[in-house]
Coordinates of C-alpha atoms in Angstrom, one line a residue:
X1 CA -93.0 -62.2 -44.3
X2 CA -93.6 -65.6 -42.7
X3 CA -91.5 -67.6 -41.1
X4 CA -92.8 -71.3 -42.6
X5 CA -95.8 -72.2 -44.7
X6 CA -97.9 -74.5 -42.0
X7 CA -99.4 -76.2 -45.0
X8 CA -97.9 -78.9 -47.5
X9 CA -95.2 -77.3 -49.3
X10 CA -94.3 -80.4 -51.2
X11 CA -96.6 -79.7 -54.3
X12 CA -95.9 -76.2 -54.7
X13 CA -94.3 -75.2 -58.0
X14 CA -94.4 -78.8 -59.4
X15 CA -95.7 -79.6 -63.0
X16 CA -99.7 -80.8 -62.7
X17 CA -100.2 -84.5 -63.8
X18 CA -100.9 -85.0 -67.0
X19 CA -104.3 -86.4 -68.3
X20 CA -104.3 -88.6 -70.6
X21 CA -107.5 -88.7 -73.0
X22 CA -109.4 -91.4 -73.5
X23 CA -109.6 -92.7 -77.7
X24 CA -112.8 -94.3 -78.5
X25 CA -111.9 -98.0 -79.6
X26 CA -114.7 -97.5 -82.5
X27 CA -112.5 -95.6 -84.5
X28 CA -110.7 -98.4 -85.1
X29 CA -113.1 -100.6 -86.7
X30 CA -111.2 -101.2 -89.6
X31 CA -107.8 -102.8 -88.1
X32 CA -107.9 -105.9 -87.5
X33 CA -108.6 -107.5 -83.5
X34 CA -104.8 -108.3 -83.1
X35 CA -104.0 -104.7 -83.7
X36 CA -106.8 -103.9 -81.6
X37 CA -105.3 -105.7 -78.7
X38 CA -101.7 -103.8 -79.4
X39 CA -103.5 -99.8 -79.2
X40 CA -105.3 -101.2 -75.7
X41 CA -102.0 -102.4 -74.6
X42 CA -100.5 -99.6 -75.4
X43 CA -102.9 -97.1 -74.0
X44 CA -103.2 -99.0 -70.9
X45 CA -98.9 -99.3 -70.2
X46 CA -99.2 -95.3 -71.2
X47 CA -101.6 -94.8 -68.5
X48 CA -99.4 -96.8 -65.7
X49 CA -96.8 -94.8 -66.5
X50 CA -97.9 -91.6 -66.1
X51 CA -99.8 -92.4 -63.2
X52 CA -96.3 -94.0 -61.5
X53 CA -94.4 -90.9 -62.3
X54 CA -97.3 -88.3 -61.2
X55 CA -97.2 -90.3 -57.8
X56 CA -93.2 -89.8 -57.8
X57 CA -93.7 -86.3 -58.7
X58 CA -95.9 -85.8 -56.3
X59 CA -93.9 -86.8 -52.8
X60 CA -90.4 -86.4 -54.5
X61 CA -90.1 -83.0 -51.7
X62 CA -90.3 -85.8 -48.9
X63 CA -88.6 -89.0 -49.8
X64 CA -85.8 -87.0 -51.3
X65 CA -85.1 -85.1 -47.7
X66 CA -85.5 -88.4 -45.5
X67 CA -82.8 -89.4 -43.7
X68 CA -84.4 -91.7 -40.8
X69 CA -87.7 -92.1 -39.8
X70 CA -88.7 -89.3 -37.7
X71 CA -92.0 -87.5 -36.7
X72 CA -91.3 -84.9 -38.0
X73 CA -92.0 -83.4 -41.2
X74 CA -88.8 -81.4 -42.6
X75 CA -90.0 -78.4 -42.9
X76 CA -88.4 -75.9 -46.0
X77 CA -87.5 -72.0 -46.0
X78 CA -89.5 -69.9 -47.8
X79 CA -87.4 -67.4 -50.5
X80 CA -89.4 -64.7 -50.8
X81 CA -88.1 -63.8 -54.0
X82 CA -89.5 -67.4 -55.4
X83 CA -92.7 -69.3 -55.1
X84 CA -90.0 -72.4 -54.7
X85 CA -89.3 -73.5 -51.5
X86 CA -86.1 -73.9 -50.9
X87 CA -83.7 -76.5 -48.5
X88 CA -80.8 -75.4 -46.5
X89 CA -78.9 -78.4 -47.7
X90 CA -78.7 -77.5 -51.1
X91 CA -79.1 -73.7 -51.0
X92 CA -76.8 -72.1 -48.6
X93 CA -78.6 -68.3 -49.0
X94 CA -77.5 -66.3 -46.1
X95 CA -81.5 -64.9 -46.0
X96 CA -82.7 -68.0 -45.7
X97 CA -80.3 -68.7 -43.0
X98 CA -81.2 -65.8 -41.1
X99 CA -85.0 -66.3 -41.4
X100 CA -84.1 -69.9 -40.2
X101 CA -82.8 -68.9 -37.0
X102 CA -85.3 -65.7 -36.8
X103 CA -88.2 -68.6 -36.9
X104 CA -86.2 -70.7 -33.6
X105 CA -85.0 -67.4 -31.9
X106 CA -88.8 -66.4 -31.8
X107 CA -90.1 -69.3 -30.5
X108 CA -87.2 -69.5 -27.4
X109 CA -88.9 -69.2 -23.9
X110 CA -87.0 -70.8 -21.0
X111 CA -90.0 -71.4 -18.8
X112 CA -89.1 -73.0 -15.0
X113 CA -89.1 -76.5 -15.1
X114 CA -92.1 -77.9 -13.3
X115 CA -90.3 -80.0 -10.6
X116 CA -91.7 -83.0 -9.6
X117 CA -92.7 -84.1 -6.3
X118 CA -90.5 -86.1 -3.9
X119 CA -92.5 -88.5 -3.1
X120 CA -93.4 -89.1 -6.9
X121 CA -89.0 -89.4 -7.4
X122 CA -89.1 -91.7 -4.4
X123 CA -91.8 -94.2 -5.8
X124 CA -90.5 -94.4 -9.5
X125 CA -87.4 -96.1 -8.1
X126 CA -88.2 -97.5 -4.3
X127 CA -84.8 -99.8 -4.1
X128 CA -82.9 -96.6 -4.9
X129 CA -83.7 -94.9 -1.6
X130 CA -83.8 -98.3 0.4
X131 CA -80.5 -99.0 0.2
X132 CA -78.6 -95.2 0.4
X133 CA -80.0 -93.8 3.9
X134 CA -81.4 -90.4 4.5
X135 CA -78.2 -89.6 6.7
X136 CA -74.1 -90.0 6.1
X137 CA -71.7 -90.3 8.7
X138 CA -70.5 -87.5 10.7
X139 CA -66.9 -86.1 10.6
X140 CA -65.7 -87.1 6.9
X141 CA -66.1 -85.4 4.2
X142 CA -67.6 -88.2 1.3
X143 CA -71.5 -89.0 1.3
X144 CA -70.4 -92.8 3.1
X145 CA -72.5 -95.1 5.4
X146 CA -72.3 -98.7 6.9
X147 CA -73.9 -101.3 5.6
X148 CA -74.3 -104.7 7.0
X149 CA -73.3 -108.0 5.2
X150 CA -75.4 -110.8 5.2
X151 CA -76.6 -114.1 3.3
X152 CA -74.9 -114.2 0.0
X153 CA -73.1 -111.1 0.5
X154 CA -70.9 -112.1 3.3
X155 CA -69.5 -114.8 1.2
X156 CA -68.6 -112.6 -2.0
X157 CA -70.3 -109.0 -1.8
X158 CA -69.2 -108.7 -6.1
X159 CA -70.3 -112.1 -7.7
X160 CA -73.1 -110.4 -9.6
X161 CA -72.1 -107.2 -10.5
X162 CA -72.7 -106.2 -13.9
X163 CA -70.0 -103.9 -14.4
X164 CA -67.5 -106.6 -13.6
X165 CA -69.5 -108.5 -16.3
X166 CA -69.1 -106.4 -18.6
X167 CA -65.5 -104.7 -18.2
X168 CA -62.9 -106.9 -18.2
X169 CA -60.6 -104.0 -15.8
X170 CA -63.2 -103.5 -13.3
X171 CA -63.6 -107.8 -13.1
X172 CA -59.9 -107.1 -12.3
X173 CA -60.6 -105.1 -9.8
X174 CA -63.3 -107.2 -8.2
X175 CA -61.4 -110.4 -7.7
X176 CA -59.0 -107.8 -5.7
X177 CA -61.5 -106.6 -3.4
X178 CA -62.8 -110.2 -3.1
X179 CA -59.7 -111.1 -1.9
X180 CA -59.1 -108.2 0.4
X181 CA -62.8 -107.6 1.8
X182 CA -62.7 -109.1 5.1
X183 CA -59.7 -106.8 6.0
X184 CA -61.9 -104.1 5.7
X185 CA -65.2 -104.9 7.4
X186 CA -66.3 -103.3 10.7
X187 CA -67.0 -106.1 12.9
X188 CA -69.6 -104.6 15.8
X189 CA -70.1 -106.0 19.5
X190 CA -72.5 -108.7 17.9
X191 CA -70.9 -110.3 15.5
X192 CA -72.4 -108.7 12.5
X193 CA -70.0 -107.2 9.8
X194 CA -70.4 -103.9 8.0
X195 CA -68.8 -102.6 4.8
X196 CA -68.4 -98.9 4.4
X197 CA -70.2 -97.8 1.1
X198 CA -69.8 -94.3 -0.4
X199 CA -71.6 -92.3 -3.3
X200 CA -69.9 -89.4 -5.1
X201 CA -69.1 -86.3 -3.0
X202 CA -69.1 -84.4 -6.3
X203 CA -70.0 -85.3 -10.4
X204 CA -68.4 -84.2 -13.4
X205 CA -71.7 -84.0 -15.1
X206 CA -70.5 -82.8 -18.9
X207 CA -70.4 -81.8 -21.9
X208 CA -69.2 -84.3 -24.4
X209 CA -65.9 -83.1 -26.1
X210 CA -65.4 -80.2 -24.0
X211 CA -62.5 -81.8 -21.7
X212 CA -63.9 -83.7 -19.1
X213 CA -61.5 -86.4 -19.7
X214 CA -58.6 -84.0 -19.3
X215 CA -60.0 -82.9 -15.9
X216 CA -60.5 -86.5 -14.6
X217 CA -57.3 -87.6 -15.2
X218 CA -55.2 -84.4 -13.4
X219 CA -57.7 -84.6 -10.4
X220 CA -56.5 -88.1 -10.6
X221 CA -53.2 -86.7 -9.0
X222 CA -54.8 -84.8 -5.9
X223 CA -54.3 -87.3 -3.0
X224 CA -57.6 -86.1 -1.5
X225 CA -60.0 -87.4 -4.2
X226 CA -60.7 -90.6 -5.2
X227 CA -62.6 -91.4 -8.4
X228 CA -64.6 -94.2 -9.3
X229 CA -62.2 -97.6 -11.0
X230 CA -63.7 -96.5 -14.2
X231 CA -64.1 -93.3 -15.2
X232 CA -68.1 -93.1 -17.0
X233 CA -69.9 -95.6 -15.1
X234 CA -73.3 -93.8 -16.7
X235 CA -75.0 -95.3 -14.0
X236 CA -77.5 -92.4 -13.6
X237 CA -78.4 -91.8 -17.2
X238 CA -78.4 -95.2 -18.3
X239 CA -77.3 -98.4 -16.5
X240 CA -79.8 -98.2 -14.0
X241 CA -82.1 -98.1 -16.7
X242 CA -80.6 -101.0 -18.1
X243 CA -79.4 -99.1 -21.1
X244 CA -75.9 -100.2 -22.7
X245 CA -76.4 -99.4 -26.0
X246 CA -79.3 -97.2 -27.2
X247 CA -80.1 -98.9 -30.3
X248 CA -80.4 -101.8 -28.0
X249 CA -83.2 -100.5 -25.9
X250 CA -83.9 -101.9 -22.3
X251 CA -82.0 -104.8 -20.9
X252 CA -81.0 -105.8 -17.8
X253 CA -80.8 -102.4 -14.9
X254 CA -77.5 -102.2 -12.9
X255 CA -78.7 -102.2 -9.1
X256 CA -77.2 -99.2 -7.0
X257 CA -75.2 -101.9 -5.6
X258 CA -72.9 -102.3 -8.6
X259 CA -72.8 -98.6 -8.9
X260 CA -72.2 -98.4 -5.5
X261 CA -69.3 -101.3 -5.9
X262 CA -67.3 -98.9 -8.8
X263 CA -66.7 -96.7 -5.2
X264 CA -64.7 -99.8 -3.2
X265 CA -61.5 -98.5 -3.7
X266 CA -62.4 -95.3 -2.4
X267 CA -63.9 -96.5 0.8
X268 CA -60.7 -98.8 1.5
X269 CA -59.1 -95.3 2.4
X270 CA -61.9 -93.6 4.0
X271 CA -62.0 -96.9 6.1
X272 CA -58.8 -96.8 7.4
X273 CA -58.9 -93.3 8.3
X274 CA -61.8 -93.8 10.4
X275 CA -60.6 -96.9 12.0
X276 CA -56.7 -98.0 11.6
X277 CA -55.5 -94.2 12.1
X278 CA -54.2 -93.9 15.7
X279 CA -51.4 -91.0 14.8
X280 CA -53.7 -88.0 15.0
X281 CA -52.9 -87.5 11.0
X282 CA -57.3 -87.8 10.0
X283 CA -56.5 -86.5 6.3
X284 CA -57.8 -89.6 4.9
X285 CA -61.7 -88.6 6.4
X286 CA -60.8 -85.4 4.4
X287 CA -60.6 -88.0 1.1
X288 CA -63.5 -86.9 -1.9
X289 CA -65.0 -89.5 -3.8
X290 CA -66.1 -88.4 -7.6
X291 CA -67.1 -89.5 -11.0
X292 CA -67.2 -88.5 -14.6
X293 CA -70.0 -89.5 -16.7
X294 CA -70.5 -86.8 -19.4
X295 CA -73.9 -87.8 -20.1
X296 CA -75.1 -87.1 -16.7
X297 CA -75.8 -83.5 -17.7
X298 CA -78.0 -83.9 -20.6
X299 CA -79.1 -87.3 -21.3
X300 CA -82.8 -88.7 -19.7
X301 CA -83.3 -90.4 -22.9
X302 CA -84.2 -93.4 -21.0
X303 CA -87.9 -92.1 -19.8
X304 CA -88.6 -92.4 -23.5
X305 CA -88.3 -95.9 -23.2
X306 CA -90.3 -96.0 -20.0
X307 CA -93.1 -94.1 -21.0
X308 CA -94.1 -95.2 -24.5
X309 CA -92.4 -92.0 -26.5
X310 CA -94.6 -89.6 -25.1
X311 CA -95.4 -87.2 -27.7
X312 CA -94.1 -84.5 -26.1
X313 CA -90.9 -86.0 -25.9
X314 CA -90.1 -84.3 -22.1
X315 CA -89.1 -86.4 -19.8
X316 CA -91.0 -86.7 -16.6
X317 CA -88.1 -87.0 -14.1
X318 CA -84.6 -86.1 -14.9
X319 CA -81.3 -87.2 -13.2
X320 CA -80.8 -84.4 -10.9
X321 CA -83.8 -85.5 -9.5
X322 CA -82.8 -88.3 -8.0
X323 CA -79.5 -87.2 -7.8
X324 CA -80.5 -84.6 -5.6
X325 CA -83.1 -86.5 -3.4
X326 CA -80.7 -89.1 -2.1
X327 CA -77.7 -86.3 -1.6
X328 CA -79.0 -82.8 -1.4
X329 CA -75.2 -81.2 -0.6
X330 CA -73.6 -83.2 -3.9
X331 CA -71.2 -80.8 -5.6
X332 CA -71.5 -80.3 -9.1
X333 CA -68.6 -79.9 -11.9
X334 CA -69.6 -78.5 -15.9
X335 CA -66.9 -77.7 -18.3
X336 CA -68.6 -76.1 -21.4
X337 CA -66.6 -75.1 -24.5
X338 CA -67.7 -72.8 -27.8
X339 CA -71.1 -74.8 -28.8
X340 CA -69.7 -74.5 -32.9
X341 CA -66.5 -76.1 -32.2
X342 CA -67.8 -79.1 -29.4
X343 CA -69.9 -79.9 -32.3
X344 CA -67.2 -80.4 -34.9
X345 CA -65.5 -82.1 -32.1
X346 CA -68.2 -84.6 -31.9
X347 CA -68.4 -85.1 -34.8
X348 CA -64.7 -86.3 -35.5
X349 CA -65.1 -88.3 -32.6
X350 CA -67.2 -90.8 -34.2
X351 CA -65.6 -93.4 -36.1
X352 CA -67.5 -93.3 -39.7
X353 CA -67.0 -93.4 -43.3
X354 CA -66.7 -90.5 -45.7
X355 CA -66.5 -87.7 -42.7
X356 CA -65.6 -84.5 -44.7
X357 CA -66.5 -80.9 -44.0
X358 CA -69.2 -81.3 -46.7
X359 CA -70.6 -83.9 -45.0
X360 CA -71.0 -82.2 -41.9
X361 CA -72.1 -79.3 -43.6
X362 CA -74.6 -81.4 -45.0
X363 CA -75.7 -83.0 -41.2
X364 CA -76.0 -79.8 -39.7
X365 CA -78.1 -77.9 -42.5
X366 CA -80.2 -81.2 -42.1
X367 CA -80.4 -81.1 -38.3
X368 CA -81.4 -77.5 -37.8
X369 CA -84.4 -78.2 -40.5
X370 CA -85.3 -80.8 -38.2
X371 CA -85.0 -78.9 -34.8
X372 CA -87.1 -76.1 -36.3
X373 CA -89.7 -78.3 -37.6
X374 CA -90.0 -80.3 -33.7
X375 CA -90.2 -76.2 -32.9
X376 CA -93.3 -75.5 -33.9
X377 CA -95.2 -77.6 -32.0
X378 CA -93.3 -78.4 -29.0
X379 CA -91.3 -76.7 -26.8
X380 CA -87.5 -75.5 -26.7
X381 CA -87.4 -78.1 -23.6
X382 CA -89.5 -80.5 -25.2
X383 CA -87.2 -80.1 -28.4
X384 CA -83.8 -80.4 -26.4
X385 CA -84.6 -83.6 -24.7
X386 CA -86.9 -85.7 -27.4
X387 CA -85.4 -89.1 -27.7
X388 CA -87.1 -89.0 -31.5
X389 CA -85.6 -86.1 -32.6
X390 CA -82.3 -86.9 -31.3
X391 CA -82.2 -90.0 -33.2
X392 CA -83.2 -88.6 -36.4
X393 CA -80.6 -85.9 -36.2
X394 CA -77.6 -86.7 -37.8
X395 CA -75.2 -84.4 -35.5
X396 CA -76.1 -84.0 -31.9
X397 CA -77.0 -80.5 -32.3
X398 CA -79.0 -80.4 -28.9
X399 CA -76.2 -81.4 -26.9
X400 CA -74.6 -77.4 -27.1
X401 CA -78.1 -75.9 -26.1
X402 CA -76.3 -75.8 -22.5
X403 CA -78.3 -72.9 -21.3
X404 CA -81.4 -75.5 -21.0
X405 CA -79.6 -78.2 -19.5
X406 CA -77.8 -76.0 -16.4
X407 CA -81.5 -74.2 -15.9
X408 CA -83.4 -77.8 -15.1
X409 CA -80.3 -78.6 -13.1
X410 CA -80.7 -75.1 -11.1
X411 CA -83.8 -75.5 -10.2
X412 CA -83.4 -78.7 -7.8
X413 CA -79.1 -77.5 -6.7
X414 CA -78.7 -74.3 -5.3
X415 CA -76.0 -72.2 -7.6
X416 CA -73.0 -72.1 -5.4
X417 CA -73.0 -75.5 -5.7
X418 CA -72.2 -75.9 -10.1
X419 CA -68.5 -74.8 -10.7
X420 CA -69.4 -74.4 -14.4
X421 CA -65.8 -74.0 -16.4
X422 CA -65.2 -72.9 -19.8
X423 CA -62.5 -75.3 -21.8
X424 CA -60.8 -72.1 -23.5
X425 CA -60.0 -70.9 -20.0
X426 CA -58.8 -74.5 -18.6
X427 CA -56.4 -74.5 -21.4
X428 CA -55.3 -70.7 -21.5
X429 CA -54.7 -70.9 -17.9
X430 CA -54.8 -74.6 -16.6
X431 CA -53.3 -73.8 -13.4
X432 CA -55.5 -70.9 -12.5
X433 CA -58.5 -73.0 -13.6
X434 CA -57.3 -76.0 -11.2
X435 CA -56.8 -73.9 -8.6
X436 CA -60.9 -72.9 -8.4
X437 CA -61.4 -76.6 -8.9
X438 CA -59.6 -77.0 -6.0
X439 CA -61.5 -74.4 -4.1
X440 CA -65.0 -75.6 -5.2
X441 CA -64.3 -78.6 -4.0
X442 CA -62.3 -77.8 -0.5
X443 CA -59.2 -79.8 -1.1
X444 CA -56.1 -79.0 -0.1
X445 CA -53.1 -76.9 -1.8
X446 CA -50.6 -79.9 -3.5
X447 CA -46.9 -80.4 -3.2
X448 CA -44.6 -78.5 -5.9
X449 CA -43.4 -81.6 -7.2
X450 CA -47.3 -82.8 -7.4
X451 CA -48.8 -79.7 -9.0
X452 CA -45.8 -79.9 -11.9
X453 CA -46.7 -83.2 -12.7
X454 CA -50.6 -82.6 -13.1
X455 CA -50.1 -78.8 -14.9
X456 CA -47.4 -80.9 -17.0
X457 CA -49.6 -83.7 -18.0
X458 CA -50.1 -83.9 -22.1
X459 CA -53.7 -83.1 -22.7
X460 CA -56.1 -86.0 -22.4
X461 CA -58.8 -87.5 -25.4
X462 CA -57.2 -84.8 -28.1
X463 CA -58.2 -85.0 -31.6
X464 CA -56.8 -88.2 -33.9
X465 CA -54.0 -87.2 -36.3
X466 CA -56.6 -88.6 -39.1
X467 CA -59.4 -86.1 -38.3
X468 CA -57.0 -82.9 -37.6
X469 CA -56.0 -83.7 -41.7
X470 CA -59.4 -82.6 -41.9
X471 CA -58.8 -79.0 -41.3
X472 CA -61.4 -76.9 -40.3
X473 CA -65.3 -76.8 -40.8
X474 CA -66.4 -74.6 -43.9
X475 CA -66.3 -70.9 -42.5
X476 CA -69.9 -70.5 -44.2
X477 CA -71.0 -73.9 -41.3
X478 CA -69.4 -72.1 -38.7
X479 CA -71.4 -68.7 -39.6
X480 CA -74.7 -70.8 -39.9
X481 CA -74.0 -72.2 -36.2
X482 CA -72.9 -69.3 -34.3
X483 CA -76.1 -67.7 -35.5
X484 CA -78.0 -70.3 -34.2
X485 CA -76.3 -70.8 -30.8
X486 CA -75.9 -67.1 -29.9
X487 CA -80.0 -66.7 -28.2
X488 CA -78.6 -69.9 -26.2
X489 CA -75.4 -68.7 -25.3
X490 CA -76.5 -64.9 -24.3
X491 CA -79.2 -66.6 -21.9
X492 CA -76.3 -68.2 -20.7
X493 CA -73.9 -65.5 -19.9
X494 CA -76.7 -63.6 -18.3
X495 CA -77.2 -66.7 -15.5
X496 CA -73.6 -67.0 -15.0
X497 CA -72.6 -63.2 -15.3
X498 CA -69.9 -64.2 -17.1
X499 CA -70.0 -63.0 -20.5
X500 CA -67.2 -64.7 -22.1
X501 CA -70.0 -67.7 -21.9
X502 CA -70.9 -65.4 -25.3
X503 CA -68.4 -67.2 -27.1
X504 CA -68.6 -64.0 -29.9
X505 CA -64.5 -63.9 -29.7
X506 CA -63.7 -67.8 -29.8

C-alpha cells in the first residue's frame, strides 16, 4: 500500500465537466431575429457557467486546503478502502493517521551535519572576530578581555546602541553606566583607557515554553552569576542579523558592541575583583556571566533572508558556529519538556482570537500535512529548519523535533559540555535539578537562607488563567502527536541515555 499518490490527487473522484452541445441556429428559422438573439444569449451565459464551475470543480482540492502561501503542495492520505482521498483535518481515521506518520517515520535519517569551514564562519561576519580576541584573560572564570577606548567612545561608549533604542529599561540602564564608566576604566602606564568587556560563560539556548524563564530568574539569586540586563537579547539568532520582527525582514544589524554592552553590569563586578580587591577574598573573578535567549537553539531563520530562500531551505551556517568559533569552552544549558504538551503550550502563548482545542486540532492536522509533504523532497534537516515551511505552518510543530537541533549543536561542542534538562524533572525535584545546574556550571553551594528563597520562588511565565479555562487538548490531538514525535524522541533518549527523554509516561 503506498504511502502518497506522487501525482495530482486533486481530480480524483470528481464529477467530469459537462459538455454542452452545440444547437444548430437553422432550426430556428421560423422565430423571429429578436428571439433569435434571446436562444444565443442564452446558450452563450449557459456555456460561461459551466465552464466557471468546471474550473471551480476542478482546483476546489487546493484552494479549499490553503492556508498561506507555501511551496508546498498539501499533500492528502490515501484510504485504502476509497478511491477518495482523504484530509486529516476533516477525517480524523486512526489508519490514516498511522499511515501518516509511517510515510515521515520512513523517510527519518539523521545524517552528520556537514560542518563548515572556519575560515568560511570567519569571513561571513569579519567584524565579529575583529572585535572578540582569540584569547580571554587568565585567572577568572567569564570569557572577558580589555578593550581600549578611543575617539567617540571615550566620550559615551553607549550613545548608539540599539538595544538602548529600542528598550526603554536597558536605556535605563545605559544612562547609569554613562554616568558611572570612568570609575571603571583601567587606565595603563600611557594614558590610554580600557574597559573590561565580557561574552557569556554559558547560554540557556532553549526550548520555547519548556521553563527557561523559570530557570533564569532562580539563577538570578546565585551571587556567582550574572546575567545579561535583559534576559533574550536574541542577539545570535537575530539582532545581528538585523531581525526584530520576522515579518519585517532585514533592518538595521546590532553590532557585537551592543550585544556586548547588555554584559556591562557584569563586568563592573568582574572589574573590581581584578583590580579594587586587596583583602585576599578573589570570589568575584569566580563571577559567571550568562544569557537566555530561547531561540538560540533552533532558530537560523535569518540565512533565508541572506541567501535568497534557497530551495533547500538548510541553512548554510548555524549559530553554534560562530558561537563556538569565537569561545570554544562556552557551556551550554537545554531544558526540553514532553514535545505534545510544549506545543499546546505554545500555542496558548500566543495572544489570538478564537483559540479552542478545535482550533488547534485543526492547526496541527494542517501542519503535519505540510511537514510530510516538505518530506518528500527534502530532508528531515532541510524540513526542520525551512524558513518557508515554518511560516506556512500554523503551529510551530518543528520547534519539538529536539533530537535534530541538539545533534547540529553536538557536532561543533563536545557533550560534556550541554547540561540538557527535562522540565518534568525541574519541577518534580527543583532542588535536585539546581543542584546539577550548579555543578555544570562550577558555582558554589548557596547560603540556607539563599537556597530557600530560590527553591521557594513561585514558578516563572505559567499559563494565563484565560487559557488554563481551556482545559486540555482533545485526547484524540494528543494521540495524533505522540505518534508523530515518538521516532524523534527515541533517537533522543538513545544520545542522552536517558530514557525518560521517551516521554511514553508523561
Amino acid at each position: 500500500m503506498p504511502c502518497l499518490d506522487d501525482g495530482d490527487n486533486s481530480r480524483r473522484g470528481l464529477p467530469s465537466v459537462l459538455e454542452v452541445r452545440q444547437v444548430p441556429l437553422w432550426s430556428f428559422g421560423p422565430l423571429r431575429s429578436v428571439r433569435k438573439v434571446k436562444v444565443i444569449s442564452f446558450l452563450l451565459g449557459l456555456t460561461l457557467t459551466f465552464l466557471i464551475m468546471a474550473s471551480y470543480i476542478l482546483t476546489w482540492d487546493k484552494k479549499g486546503l490553503m492556508l498561506t502561501l507555501s511551496p508546498f503542495q498539501l499533500r492528502t492520505i490515501v484510504n485504502p478502502s476509497s478511491t477518495l482521498s482523504h484530509n486529516l483535518s476533516s477525517t480524523k481515521d486512526y489508519a490514516n493517521i498511522k499511515l501518516l506518520v509511517k510515510c515521515i517515520t520512513s523517510k527519518l535519517e539523521f545524517s552528520p551535519r556537514k560542518l563548515p569551514l572556519l575560515k568560511d564562519v570567519v569571513n561571513t561576519d569579519s567584524h565579529l572576530f575583529s572585535v572578540i580576541p582569540r584569547q580571554f584573560l587568565p585567572n577568572i572564570k567569564s570569557p572577558c578581555w580589555y578593550e581600549e577606548l578611543s575617539g567617540k567612545t571615550k566620550v559615551d561608549p553607549y550613545s548608539k546602541n540599539l538595544y538602548a533604542v529600542r528598550s526603554k529599561s536597558f536605556r535605563t540602564v545605559c544612562d547609569y553606566l554613562r554616568k558611572n564608566v570612568q570609575e571603571h576604566l583601567y587606565h595603563s602606564d600611557d594614558n590610554k583607557q580600557y574597559r573590561l568587556r565580557c561574552l557569556p560563560y554559558f547560554y540557556i539556548i532553549g526550548q520555547p515554553k519548556c521553563g527557561t524563564t523559570d530557570l533564569f530568574h532562580r539563577l538570578l539569586l546565585h551571587p556567582e552569576v550574572k546575567f545579561t540586563t535583559m534576559k533574550e537579547p536574541h542577539w545570535w539568532t537575530r539582532k545581528r542579523f538585523g531581525i526584530i520582527h520576522l515579518k519585517d525582514g532585514l533592518l538595521e544589524r546590532f553590532p557585537v558592541e551592543d550585544y556586548l554592552d547588555l554584559f556591562e553590569l557584569a563586568a563592573y563586578h568582574i572589574q573590581e575583583g581584578i583590580l579594587g580587591n586587596t583583602s585576599g577574598d578573589h570570589s568575584q573573578r569566580h563571577i559567571i556571566t550568562g544569557e537566555a535567549s530561547a531561540s538560540t537553539m533552533w532558530d537560523n531563520q535569518a540565512w533565508s533572508y541572506l541567501y535568497n530562500y534557497r530551495a533547500d531551505g538548510e541553512p548554510p551556517f548555524l549559530a553554534q558556529d560562530f558561537i563556538h568559533a569565537v569561545q570554544p569552552n562556552a557551556k551550554i544549558i537545554v531544558m526540553l519538556r514532553d514535545p505534545v504538551e510544549r506545543l499546546y503550550s505554545d500555542y496558548l502563548y500566543f495572544n489570538m482570537a478564537n483559540k479552542s482545542v478545535e482550533d488547534f486540532d485543526l492547526r496541527v492536522s494542517e501542519s503535519l500535512q505540510l511537514f510530510e509533504a516538505c518530506l518528500a523532497e527534502n530532508s528531515v534537516r532541510s524540513c526542520v529548519y525551512n524558513t518557508s515551511l515554518s511560516n506556512a505552518m500554523t503551529v510551530r510543530l518543528n520547534l519539538g523535533l529536539y533530537i535534530v537541533f541538539l545533534l547540529d549543536w553536538l557536532t561543533v561542542f563536545q557533550r560534556d559540555q550541554i547540561l540538557v534538562l527535562q522540565l518534568e524533572d525541574y519541577a518534580a525535584n527543583l532542588r535536585l535539578t539546581i543542584h546539577k545546574v550548579f555543578d555544570f556550571l562550577n558555582v558554589g553551594p548557596l547560603s540556607e537562607q539563599t537556597e530557600a528563597a530560590l527553591t521557594n520562588r513561585p514558578m516563572s511565565n505559567t499559563r494565563r488563567a484565560a487559557d488554563r479555562s481551556l482545559g486540555p487538548m482533545l485526547p484524540s490531538t494528543r494521540d495524533l502527536l505522540r505518534v508523530f514525535h515518538q521516532p524523534f524522541n527515541n533517537k533522543l533518549a538513545t544520545i542522552l541515555d536517558n530514557k525518560a527523554f521517551h516521554w511514553t509516561e508523561t
